[in-house]
Amino acid sequence: MSRWLCLLLLVCATAHAAPDATPSNDSMSRFLHEKALLAQFEEMRSNVAGRTSDLVVSAMGFLGVPYRRGGNSAETGFDCSGFVRAMYEQTVGLILPRNAAQQAKATEVIDKQDLQPGDLVFFNTMRRTFSHVGIYVGEGKFIHAPRSGSQVRVESMDESYWRLRFNGARRVTPEALARQ
């Protein structure tokens, strides 16, 4: 992710270095292409997309791991936010905050209809917003560590329990995490 940040800083610095010249989108694209930065940016974007697919596949490897309040590893068990945090750290290399409410605050709000595999879904399961979190896997389903006595599993967001408690969807982006 540091390459992406360097690219962004370079583009911003270039734009500020010549305030009188307001390049059009075409000239900016040409500049980036000439400097081979556009190709690097596209490669990084596809890597992030690929990593979210890897994230879902990796998360599926933890099906059956027992729930444990405060847990954040397969050896000790997971709670919901510990599971999400561990998956993002191990697969994508991003470190999310520890609890569901903090994870909601540190991520980008998206519409439910815009959900993509790897996005986060939040629920009100304890009479407070963002008290539960899972990872969207596609086709209206999410993977999560549900509660004591249970295990990491995939469930449908269309089940009445989850549909009634849905709080929102979020996307994990390096930019949103950097603002925290």
Coordinates of N, CA and C in Angstrom, one line a residue:
M1 N 0.8 -1.2 0.0 CA 0.0 0.0 0.0 C 0.9 1.3 0.0
S2 N 2.1 1.2 0.4 CA 3.0 2.3 0.4 C 3.3 2.8 -1.0
R3 N 3.3 1.9 -1.9 CA 3.5 2.3 -3.3 C 2.3 3.1 -3.8
W4 N 1.1 2.7 -3.4 CA -0.1 3.5 -3.8 C 0.0 4.9 -3.2
L5 N 0.4 5.0 -1.9 CA 0.4 6.3 -1.3 C 1.5 7.1 -1.9
C6 N 2.6 6.5 -2.3 CA 3.7 7.3 -3.0 C 3.2 7.8 -4.3
L7 N 2.5 7.0 -5.0 CA 1.9 7.4 -6.3 C 1.0 8.6 -6.1
L8 N 0.1 8.5 -5.1 CA -0.9 9.5 -4.9 C -0.1 10.8 -4.5
L9 N 0.9 10.7 -3.7 CA 1.6 11.9 -3.3 C 2.4 12.5 -4.5
L10 N 2.9 11.7 -5.3 CA 3.6 12.2 -6.5 C 2.6 12.9 -7.4
V11 N 1.5 12.4 -7.6 CA 0.5 13.0 -8.5 C 0.1 14.4 -7.9
C12 N -0.2 14.4 -6.6 CA -0.6 15.6 -5.9 C 0.5 16.7 -5.9
A13 N 1.8 16.2 -5.7 CA 2.9 17.1 -5.7 C 3.1 17.7 -7.1
T14 N 2.9 16.9 -8.2 CA 3.0 17.4 -9.5 C 2.0 18.4 -9.8
A15 N 0.8 18.2 -9.4 CA -0.3 19.1 -9.6 C 0.0 20.4 -8.9
H16 N 0.5 20.4 -7.7 CA 0.8 21.6 -7.0 C 2.1 22.3 -7.4
A17 N 3.0 21.5 -8.1 CA 4.2 22.1 -8.5 C 4.0 23.1 -9.7
A18 N 2.9 22.9 -10.4 CA 2.6 23.8 -11.5 C 1.2 24.3 -11.4
P19 N 1.0 25.2 -10.5 CA -0.4 25.7 -10.3 C -1.0 26.5 -11.4
D20 N -0.1 27.1 -12.3 CA -0.6 27.9 -13.4 C -1.1 27.0 -14.5
A21 N -0.5 25.8 -14.6 CA -0.9 24.9 -15.7 C -2.0 24.0 -15.1
T22 N -3.2 24.1 -15.6 CA -4.3 23.2 -15.2 C -4.5 22.2 -16.3
P23 N -3.8 21.1 -16.1 CA -3.8 20.1 -17.2 C -5.2 19.4 -17.3
S24 N -5.6 19.1 -18.5 CA -6.8 18.4 -18.7 C -6.6 17.0 -18.4
N25 N -7.7 16.2 -18.3 CA -7.6 14.8 -18.0 C -6.7 14.1 -19.0
D26 N -6.8 14.5 -20.3 CA -6.0 13.9 -21.3 C -4.5 14.1 -21.1
S27 N -4.1 15.3 -20.7 CA -2.7 15.6 -20.5 C -2.2 14.9 -19.2
M28 N -3.1 14.9 -18.2 CA -2.7 14.2 -17.0 C -2.5 12.7 -17.3
S29 N -3.4 12.1 -18.0 CA -3.3 10.7 -18.4 C -2.0 10.4 -19.2
R30 N -1.7 11.3 -20.1 CA -0.5 11.2 -20.9 C 0.7 11.3 -20.0
F31 N 0.7 12.2 -19.1 CA 1.9 12.4 -18.2 C 2.1 11.1 -17.4
L32 N 1.0 10.6 -16.8 CA 1.1 9.4 -16.0 C 1.5 8.2 -16.9
H33 N 1.0 8.1 -18.1 CA 1.4 7.0 -19.0 C 2.9 7.1 -19.3
E34 N 3.3 8.4 -19.6 CA 4.7 8.6 -20.0 C 5.6 8.2 -18.8
K35 N 5.2 8.4 -17.6 CA 6.0 8.1 -16.5 C 5.8 6.6 -16.0
A36 N 5.0 5.9 -16.7 CA 4.7 4.5 -16.4 C 3.9 4.4 -15.1
L37 N 3.4 5.5 -14.6 CA 2.7 5.5 -13.3 C 1.3 4.9 -13.5
L38 N 0.7 5.2 -14.7 CA -0.7 4.7 -14.9 C -0.7 3.2 -14.8
A39 N 0.2 2.6 -15.4 CA 0.3 1.1 -15.4 C 0.5 0.6 -14.0
Q40 N 1.3 1.2 -13.2 CA 1.5 0.8 -11.8 C 0.2 1.0 -11.0
F41 N -0.5 2.1 -11.3 CA -1.7 2.4 -10.5 C -2.7 1.3 -10.9
E42 N -2.9 1.0 -12.1 CA -3.8 -0.1 -12.5 C -3.5 -1.4 -12.0
E43 N -2.2 -1.7 -11.9 CA -1.7 -3.0 -11.3 C -2.1 -3.0 -9.8
M44 N -1.9 -1.9 -9.1 CA -2.2 -1.9 -7.7 C -3.7 -2.1 -7.5
R45 N -4.5 -1.4 -8.3 CA -5.9 -1.5 -8.2 C -6.4 -3.0 -8.4
S46 N -5.8 -3.6 -9.4 CA -6.2 -5.0 -9.7 C -5.7 -5.9 -8.5
N47 N -4.6 -5.6 -8.0 CA -4.0 -6.4 -6.8 C -5.0 -6.3 -5.6
V48 N -5.5 -5.1 -5.4 CA -6.5 -4.9 -4.2 C -7.7 -5.8 -4.5
A49 N -8.2 -5.7 -5.8 CA -9.4 -6.5 -6.1 C -9.1 -8.0 -6.0
G50 N -8.0 -8.4 -6.4 CA -7.6 -9.8 -6.2 C -7.5 -10.2 -4.8
R51 N -7.0 -9.3 -4.0 CA -6.8 -9.6 -2.6 C -8.2 -9.8 -1.9
T52 N -9.2 -9.0 -2.3 CA -10.5 -9.2 -1.7 C -11.0 -10.6 -2.0
S53 N -10.8 -11.1 -3.2 CA -11.2 -12.4 -3.6 C -10.4 -13.4 -2.7
D54 N -9.1 -13.2 -2.6 CA -8.3 -14.0 -1.7 C -8.8 -14.0 -0.3
L55 N -9.3 -12.8 0.2 CA -9.8 -12.6 1.5 C -11.0 -13.6 1.8
V56 N -11.9 -13.6 0.8 CA -13.1 -14.5 1.0 C -12.7 -15.9 1.0
V57 N -11.8 -16.3 0.1 CA -11.3 -17.7 0.0 C -10.6 -18.1 1.3
S58 N -9.8 -17.2 1.8 CA -9.1 -17.4 3.0 C -10.1 -17.5 4.2
A59 N -11.0 -16.6 4.3 CA -12.0 -16.7 5.4 C -12.8 -18.0 5.4
M60 N -13.1 -18.5 4.2 CA -13.8 -19.8 4.1 C -13.0 -20.9 4.7
G61 N -11.6 -20.8 4.8 CA -10.8 -21.8 5.4 C -10.9 -21.8 6.9
F62 N -11.6 -20.9 7.5 CA -11.8 -20.8 8.9 C -13.2 -21.2 9.4
L63 N -14.0 -21.7 8.4 CA -15.3 -22.3 8.8 C -15.1 -23.3 9.9
G64 N -16.0 -23.3 10.9 CA -15.9 -24.2 11.9 C -15.1 -23.9 13.1
V65 N -14.3 -22.8 13.0 CA -13.5 -22.3 14.2 C -14.4 -21.8 15.2
P66 N -14.3 -22.2 16.5 CA -15.2 -21.8 17.5 C -15.2 -20.3 17.8
Y67 N -16.4 -19.8 18.2 CA -16.5 -18.5 18.7 C -15.9 -18.4 20.1
R68 N -15.2 -17.3 20.3 CA -14.7 -17.0 21.6 C -14.7 -15.5 21.8
R69 N -15.4 -15.0 22.8 CA -15.4 -13.6 23.1 C -14.0 -13.0 23.3
G70 N -13.7 -12.0 22.5 CA -12.3 -11.4 22.6 C -11.3 -12.2 21.8
G71 N -11.7 -13.3 21.1 CA -10.8 -14.1 20.4 C -10.4 -13.5 19.1
N72 N -9.1 -13.7 18.7 CA -8.7 -13.1 17.5 C -7.7 -14.1 16.7
S73 N -7.8 -15.4 17.0 CA -7.0 -16.3 16.2 C -7.7 -17.7 16.1
A74 N -7.3 -18.5 15.1 CA -7.9 -19.8 14.9 C -7.6 -20.7 16.1
E75 N -6.4 -20.5 16.7 CA -6.0 -21.3 17.9 C -6.9 -21.1 19.1
T76 N -7.3 -19.9 19.3 CA -8.1 -19.5 20.5 C -9.5 -19.3 20.2
G77 N -9.9 -19.2 18.9 CA -11.3 -18.9 18.5 C -11.4 -17.4 18.2
F78 N -12.5 -17.1 17.6 CA -12.7 -15.7 17.1 C -14.0 -15.1 17.7
D79 N -14.0 -13.8 17.9 CA -15.3 -13.1 18.0 C -15.5 -12.5 16.7
C80 N -16.6 -11.8 16.4 CA -16.9 -11.3 15.1 C -15.9 -10.3 14.6
S81 N -15.5 -9.3 15.4 CA -14.6 -8.3 14.9 C -13.2 -8.8 14.9
G82 N -12.8 -9.8 15.8 CA -11.5 -10.4 15.8 C -11.3 -11.2 14.5
F83 N -12.4 -11.9 14.1 CA -12.3 -12.6 12.8 C -12.1 -11.7 11.6
V84 N -12.9 -10.6 11.5 CA -12.7 -9.7 10.4 C -11.3 -9.1 10.4
R85 N -10.9 -8.7 11.6 CA -9.6 -8.1 11.7 C -8.5 -9.0 11.3
A86 N -8.5 -10.3 11.7 CA -7.5 -11.3 11.4 C -7.5 -11.6 9.9
M87 N -8.7 -11.6 9.3 CA -8.7 -11.9 7.8 C -8.1 -10.8 7.0
Y88 N -8.4 -9.6 7.4 CA -7.9 -8.4 6.6 C -6.4 -8.3 6.9
E89 N -5.9 -8.6 8.1 CA -4.5 -8.4 8.4 C -3.7 -9.6 7.6
Q90 N -4.2 -10.8 7.7 CA -3.5 -11.9 7.1 C -3.5 -11.9 5.6
T91 N -4.6 -11.5 5.0 CA -4.8 -11.6 3.6 C -4.5 -10.4 2.8
V92 N -5.0 -9.2 3.3 CA -4.8 -8.0 2.6 C -3.6 -7.1 3.2
G93 N -3.3 -7.4 4.4 CA -2.2 -6.6 5.0 C -2.6 -5.3 5.6
L94 N -4.0 -5.1 5.8 CA -4.5 -3.9 6.4 C -4.9 -4.3 7.9
I95 N -4.6 -3.4 8.8 CA -4.9 -3.6 10.2 C -6.2 -2.7 10.5
L96 N -7.3 -3.4 10.8 CA -8.5 -2.8 11.2 C -8.6 -2.6 12.7
P97 N -9.4 -1.6 13.1 CA -9.6 -1.5 14.6 C -10.1 -2.8 15.2
R98 N -10.1 -2.9 16.5 CA -10.5 -4.1 17.2 C -12.0 -4.4 17.3
N99 N -12.8 -3.4 17.5 CA -14.2 -3.8 17.7 C -15.1 -3.4 16.5
A100 N -16.3 -3.9 16.4 CA -17.2 -3.7 15.2 C -17.5 -2.2 15.0
A101 N -17.8 -1.5 16.1 CA -18.2 -0.1 16.0 C -17.0 0.7 15.4
Q102 N -15.8 0.4 15.9 CA -14.6 1.1 15.4 C -14.3 0.8 14.0
Q103 N -14.6 -0.5 13.6 CA -14.4 -0.9 12.2 C -15.4 -0.2 11.3
A104 N -16.6 0.0 11.8 CA -17.6 0.7 11.0 C -17.1 2.2 10.8
K105 N -16.6 2.8 11.8 CA -16.2 4.2 11.8 C -15.0 4.3 10.8
A106 N -14.1 3.3 10.8 CA -12.9 3.4 10.0 C -13.0 3.0 8.5
T107 N -14.2 2.7 8.1 CA -14.4 2.2 6.7 C -15.4 3.1 6.0
E108 N -15.4 2.9 4.7 CA -16.2 3.8 3.8 C -17.6 3.3 3.6
V109 N -18.6 4.1 3.9 CA -20.0 3.7 3.7 C -20.4 3.4 2.3
I110 N -21.0 2.3 2.1 CA -21.5 2.0 0.7 C -23.0 1.5 0.8
D111 N -23.7 1.6 -0.3 CA -25.1 1.1 -0.3 C -25.1 -0.4 -0.4
K112 N -26.1 -1.0 0.2 CA -26.2 -2.4 0.3 C -26.2 -3.0 -1.1
Q113 N -26.8 -2.4 -2.1 CA -26.8 -2.9 -3.5 C -25.5 -2.9 -4.1
D114 N -24.5 -2.1 -3.5 CA -23.1 -2.0 -4.1 C -22.2 -3.0 -3.4
L115 N -22.7 -3.9 -2.6 CA -21.8 -4.8 -1.9 C -21.0 -5.7 -2.9
Q116 N -19.8 -5.9 -2.5 CA -18.9 -6.8 -3.3 C -18.2 -7.7 -2.3
P117 N -17.8 -8.9 -2.8 CA -17.1 -9.8 -1.8 C -15.9 -9.1 -1.2
G118 N -15.8 -9.3 0.1 CA -14.8 -8.6 0.9 C -15.2 -7.4 1.7
D119 N -16.4 -6.8 1.3 CA -16.9 -5.7 2.0 C -17.4 -6.2 3.4
L120 N -17.6 -5.2 4.3 CA -18.1 -5.5 5.6 C -19.6 -5.3 5.7
V121 N -20.3 -6.1 6.5 CA -21.7 -5.9 6.8 C -21.9 -5.9 8.3
F122 N -22.7 -4.9 8.7 CA -22.9 -4.6 10.1 C -24.3 -4.8 10.5
F123 N -24.5 -5.3 11.8 CA -25.8 -5.6 12.3 C -25.9 -5.1 13.8
N124 N -27.1 -4.8 14.2 CA -27.4 -4.4 15.5 C -28.0 -5.7 16.3
T125 N -27.1 -6.3 17.0 CA -27.5 -7.6 17.6 C -27.5 -7.4 19.2
M126 N -27.1 -6.2 19.6 CA -27.1 -6.0 21.1 C -27.8 -4.7 21.5
R127 N -28.8 -4.3 20.7 CA -29.5 -3.1 20.9 C -28.6 -1.9 20.8
R128 N -27.6 -2.0 20.0 CA -26.8 -0.8 19.7 C -26.2 -1.0 18.3
T129 N -26.1 0.1 17.5 CA -25.6 0.0 16.2 C -24.2 -0.6 16.1
F130 N -24.0 -1.3 15.0 CA -22.6 -1.8 14.7 C -22.1 -2.7 15.8
S131 N -23.0 -3.5 16.4 CA -22.5 -4.4 17.5 C -22.1 -5.8 16.9
H132 N -22.3 -6.0 15.6 CA -21.8 -7.3 15.0 C -21.4 -7.0 13.6
V133 N -20.3 -7.7 13.1 CA -19.8 -7.5 11.8 C -19.4 -8.8 11.2
G134 N -19.5 -8.9 9.8 CA -19.2 -10.0 9.1 C -18.6 -9.6 7.7
I135 N -18.1 -10.5 7.0 CA -17.5 -10.3 5.6 C -18.5 -10.8 4.6
Y136 N -18.8 -9.9 3.7 CA -19.7 -10.3 2.6 C -19.0 -11.2 1.6
V137 N -19.6 -12.3 1.3 CA -19.0 -13.3 0.4 C -19.7 -13.3 -1.0
G138 N -20.8 -12.6 -1.2 CA -21.5 -12.6 -2.5 C -22.8 -13.3 -2.4
E139 N -23.7 -13.1 -3.3 CA -25.0 -13.7 -3.4 C -25.8 -13.6 -2.1
G140 N -25.7 -12.4 -1.5 CA -26.5 -12.2 -0.3 C -26.1 -12.9 1.0
K141 N -24.8 -13.4 1.0 CA -24.3 -14.2 2.1 C -23.1 -13.5 2.7
F142 N -22.9 -13.8 4.0 CA -21.7 -13.3 4.7 C -21.2 -14.4 5.6
I143 N -19.9 -14.2 5.9 CA -19.2 -15.2 6.8 C -18.9 -14.4 8.1
H144 N -19.1 -15.1 9.2 CA -18.9 -14.4 10.5 C -18.7 -15.4 11.6
A145 N -18.3 -14.8 12.8 CA -18.3 -15.6 14.0 C -19.5 -15.1 14.9
P146 N -20.5 -15.9 14.9 CA -21.8 -15.4 15.4 C -22.0 -15.2 16.9
R147 N -21.7 -16.2 17.7 CA -22.0 -16.0 19.1 C -21.4 -17.2 19.9
S148 N -21.4 -17.1 21.2 CA -20.9 -18.2 22.1 C -21.6 -19.5 21.8
G149 N -20.8 -20.5 21.8 CA -21.4 -21.9 21.5 C -21.5 -22.1 20.0
S150 N -21.1 -21.2 19.2 CA -21.2 -21.4 17.8 C -19.8 -21.4 17.1
Q151 N -19.8 -21.4 15.8 CA -18.6 -21.5 15.0 C -18.7 -20.5 13.9
V152 N -17.5 -20.2 13.3 CA -17.5 -19.3 12.1 C -18.3 -20.1 11.0
R153 N -19.2 -19.3 10.4 CA -20.1 -19.9 9.4 C -20.6 -18.9 8.4
V154 N -21.2 -19.4 7.3 CA -21.8 -18.5 6.3 C -23.3 -18.5 6.5
E155 N -23.9 -17.3 6.4 CA -25.3 -17.2 6.6 C -25.9 -16.2 5.5
S156 N -27.2 -16.3 5.3 CA -27.8 -15.4 4.3 C -28.3 -14.2 5.0
M157 N -28.0 -13.0 4.4 CA -28.5 -11.8 4.9 C -30.0 -11.6 4.8
D158 N -30.6 -12.5 4.0 CA -32.1 -12.5 3.8 C -32.8 -13.2 4.9
E159 N -32.1 -14.0 5.8 CA -32.8 -14.6 6.9 C -33.4 -13.5 7.7
S160 N -34.6 -13.7 8.3 CA -35.3 -12.6 8.9 C -34.5 -12.0 10.1
Y161 N -33.8 -12.8 10.8 CA -33.0 -12.3 12.0 C -32.0 -11.3 11.5
W162 N -31.2 -11.6 10.4 CA -30.2 -10.7 9.9 C -30.8 -9.5 9.2
R163 N -31.8 -9.8 8.4 CA -32.5 -8.7 7.6 C -33.0 -7.6 8.5
L164 N -33.6 -8.0 9.7 CA -34.2 -7.0 10.6 C -33.1 -6.2 11.4
R165 N -31.9 -6.8 11.5 CA -30.9 -6.2 12.3 C -29.8 -5.5 11.4
F166 N -29.9 -5.6 10.1 CA -28.9 -5.0 9.2 C -28.7 -3.5 9.5
N167 N -27.4 -3.1 9.7 CA -27.1 -1.7 10.0 C -26.4 -1.0 8.9
G168 N -25.8 -1.7 8.0 CA -25.1 -1.0 6.9 C -24.0 -1.8 6.4
A169 N -23.5 -1.3 5.3 CA -22.4 -1.9 4.6 C -21.2 -0.9 4.5
R170 N -20.0 -1.4 4.5 CA -18.8 -0.6 4.5 C -17.8 -1.3 3.6
R171 N -16.9 -0.5 3.0 CA -15.8 -1.0 2.2 C -14.5 -0.5 2.9
V172 N -13.6 -1.5 3.0 CA -12.3 -1.2 3.6 C -11.4 -0.6 2.5
T173 N -11.0 0.6 2.8 CA -10.0 1.3 1.9 C -8.8 1.8 2.7
P174 N -7.7 1.8 2.1 CA -6.5 2.3 2.8 C -6.7 3.8 3.2
E175 N -7.4 4.6 2.3 CA -7.7 6.0 2.6 C -8.5 6.2 3.8
A176 N -9.6 5.4 4.0 CA -10.4 5.5 5.1 C -9.7 5.1 6.4
L177 N -8.8 4.1 6.3 CA -8.1 3.6 7.5 C -7.0 4.7 7.9
A178 N -6.5 5.4 6.9 CA -5.5 6.4 7.2 C -6.1 7.6 7.9
R179 N -7.4 7.9 7.7 CA -8.0 9.0 8.4 C -8.2 8.7 9.9
Q180 N -8.1 7.5 10.3 CA -8.4 7.2 11.7 C -7.2 7.5 12.6

